[in-house]
Amino acid sequence: MVDETAPTGKANPAELKEVDGDQMADAVFSLTVNLPHEPYKIQIMVSNQEQVQDVRQSIVEFPGTFQYSCFHLEHNCERINDYIELSEVNGLSPSSELTLVEDPYTEKEARLHVVRIRELIGAAGDRTDTLHGISAGLSLHDAVAAPQYKTALNEQPIVGETAGAHAMSNYDFESLGSFSTLLPPLQLLPPKTIKSISLSPWNPPPHHLRQKGHLLYLQVTTNEGEQHQITSHVTGFYVNKSTNSKFDPLPKPVPKNHAAHSLLSVISSLSPLFVSSFAQLLEYNNRKDPMATFQLTNTVPSSPWLVAPSSSPHHIHHSDITRTQENYLMSGQEHVELLRDWNEEFQSTRELPRETVQERLFRERLTSKLFADYNECAARGALLVARGEVAPLNPTESRDAQIFLYNNVFFSYGADGVGTFAAEGGDEAARVATGKDVKGVKAVNDLDIPDLFTPGTVVVDYLGKRLVGQSIVPGIFKRRDPGENQIDYGGVEGREVVAEHEGFVPVFEKLSRSVRVKKHPVWDKEGKRHELEGSVETKGLLGTDGRKYVLDLYRVTPLDVNWLEEHWVGTADGAEASASKNDHGPYPHRMAVLRQELVEAFWKVKLKHWVNEELERRRQARKAKGESEASGTPTNVEIAVTKTNGAKANEAGEKTAADRNSEKPELEQERIDVSDFHFALNPDVFAGQVPQTDEEKAQWAQDEKDVREVCDYLRSTAIPEFVHDLNEGDLGYPMDGESLSRLMHKRGINIRYLGKIAALAGTQGRRVESVNILAIREMISRGFKHVANRYLRYLPAPFATECIAHLLNCLLGTSLNANPVVEIDDTLRSIYPEADLGFEKATPESLKHDIELQVRQRYRYDLDKEWVSGIRHVQLLREVALKMGLQLEAKEYLFLDKPTTPLELESTIANNGSAKSAAVNGNPTATKKKKRSGSPASSIGSGSSKPPITFTAEDIMNIVPVIKDSTPKSALAEEALEGGRISIMQNQKEIGQELLLESLSLHEQIYGILHPEVSRVYNQLSLLYYQLEEKSAAVELARKAVIVSERTIGIDSAETVLNYLNLGLFEHANGNTKPALAYIKHALELWKIIYGPGHPDSITTINNAAVMLQHIKEFHESRLWFEASLVVCEKTYGRQSIHTATLLFQLAQALALDNDSKGAVNRMRECYNIFLNELGAKDRNTKEAETWLEQLTQNAVSIAKHAKDVQARRLRRVNLTPHVTLAMRPQPQVGQSSADAANGANGGDPRSSIGLDSRSIDELMKFIEGSDASKTTPKKRPGRGNPRRRGGGSIGGS
């Protein structure tokens, strides 16, 4: 039981249900809106909690009313404020009617109306977005689900070769993936509704006409070829008398005096062809899933690393004069509408009331939108700064010290331009500090401490440069009086001057308590003692607006002293000593801090030890008093938690409360108040502080001991447990570098320990071989990124593609060309005479040496001497592209396994018709395609004298920024989700489902529908609904999870793959097996590109596909999939493992279904022998296998004996139908416990996880005869125990 003795400001599940769940459900009703034009009335569903502006948005998006944009709503002839809730509208009820009243236009409203109409009628054309890149926000879901589409690369159907075939027909397990999987389909172009709509050359109106209400002049060319000049007036739009040579903006006479309040209505009256083509356009758009076409507003869309060639129909660049006018249309003539006071908006939003659920909802919704707007604005500004298009505020300073101001965002480089980090590692330390600072700001934003403010912070990596964009804190540039410090709390100039301010103590105390940091002394250069609540590097600034700001949050937690003592040397002499001690050289910087997740994990360990000691102390005290204890009587420990504002709830208390629910009420209860437990760290130990007195030295020594304990825990416990859990299959295996990094961070392990994890995984056997492969690949890709950034940092932007292409050739194209040479346009070279073109001198040998050096220095790992020959080209290329923001042309890149002369390669292509000796996309079986001029293959085939190269500068189609932001998560939505989970765990399904729906509604309201967090909640809810047997709801939520994750996280991200796998499983459970197979196939093809073949988790997926094939009576195909699964399983877990035995059991029955009785007997015998050796003769699984072996043997003998008599064989067949379905379950998320995934699928019965069939032989006989074909999954029967905790885990959850 958790005893809350202080208010937390959080909504508990009951409150959410009562306040927001029931009230919301009761308040949903249909509202009538009267319109001035056809259809004159519409009905919309609304809720009392919605604001009037939400109703406005519904009207704008309604098919019959989207011509309206400038209007207000009235109730009982009284205007309604757009920003109040419907519940606040006086007298509004379900029977009420609202009236839409058209408003006069302003210039801004007119401009936005034109922009909206252009987008609505498909006249907006293609936009070249400098921030989001090519095909940003792409979704492939509709193409995967619709086999009639064809890909842009090979013009072949995406799924299924014929209308009746399933997606798995003739599936090639040996292929290594095709880039066509990542390309959008070619589709028919949308109907063209109008030739052009733009601002007229007569725009803007002259002064005397502006006084009469003229706002804009437009020029429209219809599909009939007629050109019309249109005046935008405060009353609406009308056709005027102007021509290209004559200016007369007055209305045309009757009957050509077309006028209306909406531009859409005017165009409809002008062009009959527009009306028909616009209807076709609406029908065309309705074929797509709306979620795949909605514009992303609250997050940066994902930009794919592979895009269609520039010559493809996807990238046709149309002539559109209005494209040059859009900046004016959106932001006005002076662009003042884009200028916002970001800092004031941030802080005003934080100060909004948050007492009720509705206040929190409004506040968090506004916060999410504000951060999204700021992140996009800062990223756009950072791109301009990086390209040299913004003038610095201090042009006389060195380049790294220059600062910039653009759109009210303050920019600086993530480099040590003024020597602040000279003793910490210089530029390397400054770069790391900026990255950690944005994470620190995000952590403070998540804590949401009242009266503590942070600036908006974004870090952007682009073209080798790191830029920091921050909102301007009032007073940060203020010149202080002599004797006053620039900073009010914390270190002013490093550690030499320390400032104190009483006003910062309360808020910093809350922050420190939340991050497990203690109040501690620090000393300035004069030896004066100062008491600080946080790190001396964390600063407090009292802004001129009176708010308390926290800055420089890059060292909130203590340093990793073990790592620094081993690998960091600050002096030149020490560096030589370090070099002589080991060959790795010194670590690049001293900013090696512990992760907050590790500190939190260690705090829980200390809490557990403290609770045990407290229990033991009480037992001893009772014994001393002579109290008798009932032996064997369990004691129920009740932990009382005193929560403070800003502090996190302690999980130990929640766990104890959960355990107590299952215990008998008469058991003895013992109450422990954990508010008496104190453990916090000193973040400034080992950071140069010098205690003065003996007492201070003693306390400092204790603080140092505490920090060392955490560092020791990281190495001795956290890392080994991480690898052990992966080895045991207790965690879902990571698929790529991103998922591995995220999983490490979740366990509190820093990326610098990649080398240790790779080494540890390399000694654990085949089970974690994939982790070893991923860790090494991640180190290589990160090392390459650091080397490339060194070349790109000061390189002029026009040389970037040549530089990157050359470095990629040196890394991945050495088998095709061992000595690639970069070609640079002499004109470019001459116009940049001072450019440092050092990348020209890079060779494969020098790059290999540089990467090895980076890996040794940063990760303390020695790569194998032949690592270049062992890399997987496509997967490494993907990792590099994602880390550097590259968008590459999707084409056949030639990666050869061994050096081949151009003549030999040309001969091979001529003889075979394809470069089969070359690995195309890493795939030796891929077919040859038509090449565009300039591509490597075309230069080879044409007999060019130039040596072939894998990459050219033209292959780098775009470079997008990599953005790190400080956007906080919604606490309100998370609380509702957690409340729903807890209710379901407590078997309160009705309340739980209501809270889950409420959580979903909160996520969608706060984040918007298209957001990564919404994708994750869709996925989690789909799993929960699947567990609750709500299969249709699970399918719908899983489909949404797929689309949103594709558009916001990536079309080939690990999360997207897992979402596709779960969608396939849920579709199959819902009776739609063929679409399910299409989703599974797409996920497997993505898997081949992300990881390559043989990932441990693919065992689950291949087995699920085999079960689905059995369900549609494709017994031979199913057998092939079981065999493929067995190959991966044997490679991962070994021939004699329980996992392999389970698969042999499955395969034996699949062989029997395929009429291979001899093979079935052999496989079942192998299965029986493994169970016998591993589990013993008395184990139920061994006995089950023995029974099946006997019956399969009898069946085989019977078939052989009566082979010549088909009829007799049928009559005398034994009662055996060798069919079994694997216990299908959702794919676990990366880092998710396999038990959790299994429980989600089988209702929590762990005994079913081995996957052995639980149906009787008679039931199986009926299945083979088709009498139970309507059943989707077999009825489970108790008694099929799991021989081990992980006996079948690899099948179902690993």
PDB file of N, CA and C in Angstrom, residues 38 114 117 305 318 335 352 498 725 734 757 785 842 982 1066 1149 1161 1188:
ATOM      1  N   GLU A  38     -25.794  25.785 -49.716  1.00  0.00           N
ATOM      2  CA  GLU A  38     -26.010  24.343 -49.729  1.00  0.00           C
ATOM      3  C   GLU A  38     -24.848  23.653 -48.999  1.00  0.00           C
ATOM      4  N   VAL A 114      -6.625  31.489 -49.706  1.00  0.00           N
ATOM      5  CA  VAL A 114      -6.059  31.106 -51.007  1.00  0.00           C
ATOM      6  C   VAL A 114      -5.151  29.887 -50.848  1.00  0.00           C
ATOM      7  N   ILE A 117      -7.394  26.796 -50.312  1.00  0.00           N
ATOM      8  CA  ILE A 117      -8.101  26.365 -51.523  1.00  0.00           C
ATOM      9  C   ILE A 117      -7.125  25.718 -52.498  1.00  0.00           C
ATOM     10  N   TRP A 305      15.861   7.098 -45.718  1.00  0.00           N
ATOM     11  CA  TRP A 305      17.265   7.179 -46.144  1.00  0.00           C
ATOM     12  C   TRP A 305      17.441   6.722 -47.584  1.00  0.00           C
ATOM     13  N   HIS A 318       7.392  20.423 -61.327  1.00  0.00           N
ATOM     14  CA  HIS A 318       6.490  21.176 -62.193  1.00  0.00           C
ATOM     15  C   HIS A 318       6.755  22.667 -62.080  1.00  0.00           C
ATOM     16  N   HIS A 335       6.706  39.544 -43.194  1.00  0.00           N
ATOM     17  CA  HIS A 335       7.093  38.297 -42.521  1.00  0.00           C
ATOM     18  C   HIS A 335       7.009  38.408 -41.002  1.00  0.00           C
ATOM     19  N   LEU A 352       0.380  28.220 -16.850  1.00  0.00           N
ATOM     20  CA  LEU A 352      -1.059  27.990 -16.923  1.00  0.00           C
ATOM     21  C   LEU A 352      -1.513  27.125 -15.750  1.00  0.00           C
ATOM     22  N   VAL A 498      31.719  31.189  -7.588  1.00  0.00           N
ATOM     23  CA  VAL A 498      30.463  30.494  -7.317  1.00  0.00           C
ATOM     24  C   VAL A 498      29.476  31.499  -6.742  1.00  0.00           C
ATOM     25  N   ASP A 725      20.461 -11.244 -19.839  1.00  0.00           N
ATOM     26  CA  ASP A 725      19.040 -11.264 -20.188  1.00  0.00           C
ATOM     27  C   ASP A 725      18.837 -11.472 -21.682  1.00  0.00           C
ATOM     28  N   PRO A 734      17.490  -6.522 -30.008  1.00  0.00           N
ATOM     29  CA  PRO A 734      17.503  -5.318 -30.847  1.00  0.00           C
ATOM     30  C   PRO A 734      17.727  -5.686 -32.308  1.00  0.00           C
ATOM     31  N   ILE A 757      30.190  -4.394 -24.246  1.00  0.00           N
ATOM     32  CA  ILE A 757      29.057  -5.266 -24.560  1.00  0.00           C
ATOM     33  C   ILE A 757      29.399  -6.180 -25.731  1.00  0.00           C
ATOM     34  N   LYS A 785      31.040   8.219 -38.734  1.00  0.00           N
ATOM     35  CA  LYS A 785      30.378   9.523 -38.605  1.00  0.00           C
ATOM     36  C   LYS A 785      31.348  10.565 -38.060  1.00  0.00           C
ATOM     37  N   ALA A 842      41.846  11.119 -48.613  1.00  0.00           N
ATOM     38  CA  ALA A 842      41.401   9.929 -47.887  1.00  0.00           C
ATOM     39  C   ALA A 842      41.459   8.706 -48.794  1.00  0.00           C
ATOM     40  N   ILE A 982      -3.276  -1.104 -14.917  1.00  0.00           N
ATOM     41  CA  ILE A 982      -3.411  -1.628 -13.552  1.00  0.00           C
ATOM     42  C   ILE A 982      -4.805  -2.211 -13.349  1.00  0.00           C
ATOM     43  N   PHE A1066      -2.776 -10.048 -35.718  1.00  0.00           N
ATOM     44  CA  PHE A1066      -4.141  -9.696 -35.346  1.00  0.00           C
ATOM     45  C   PHE A1066      -5.098  -9.914 -36.529  1.00  0.00           C
ATOM     46  N   GLN A1149       5.154 -32.648 -37.412  1.00  0.00           N
ATOM     47  CA  GLN A1149       3.736 -32.689 -37.708  1.00  0.00           C
ATOM     48  C   GLN A1149       3.425 -31.997 -39.033  1.00  0.00           C
ATOM     49  N   VAL A1161       8.700 -38.983 -38.973  1.00  0.00           N
ATOM     50  CA  VAL A1161       9.222 -39.884 -37.942  1.00  0.00           C
ATOM     51  C   VAL A1161      10.640 -39.475 -37.547  1.00  0.00           C
ATOM     52  N   TRP A1188       3.739 -39.213 -29.653  1.00  0.00           N
ATOM     53  CA  TRP A1188       3.646 -38.827 -31.063  1.00  0.00           C
ATOM     54  C   TRP A1188       4.586 -39.667 -31.931  1.00  0.00           C
TER      55      TRP A1188
END
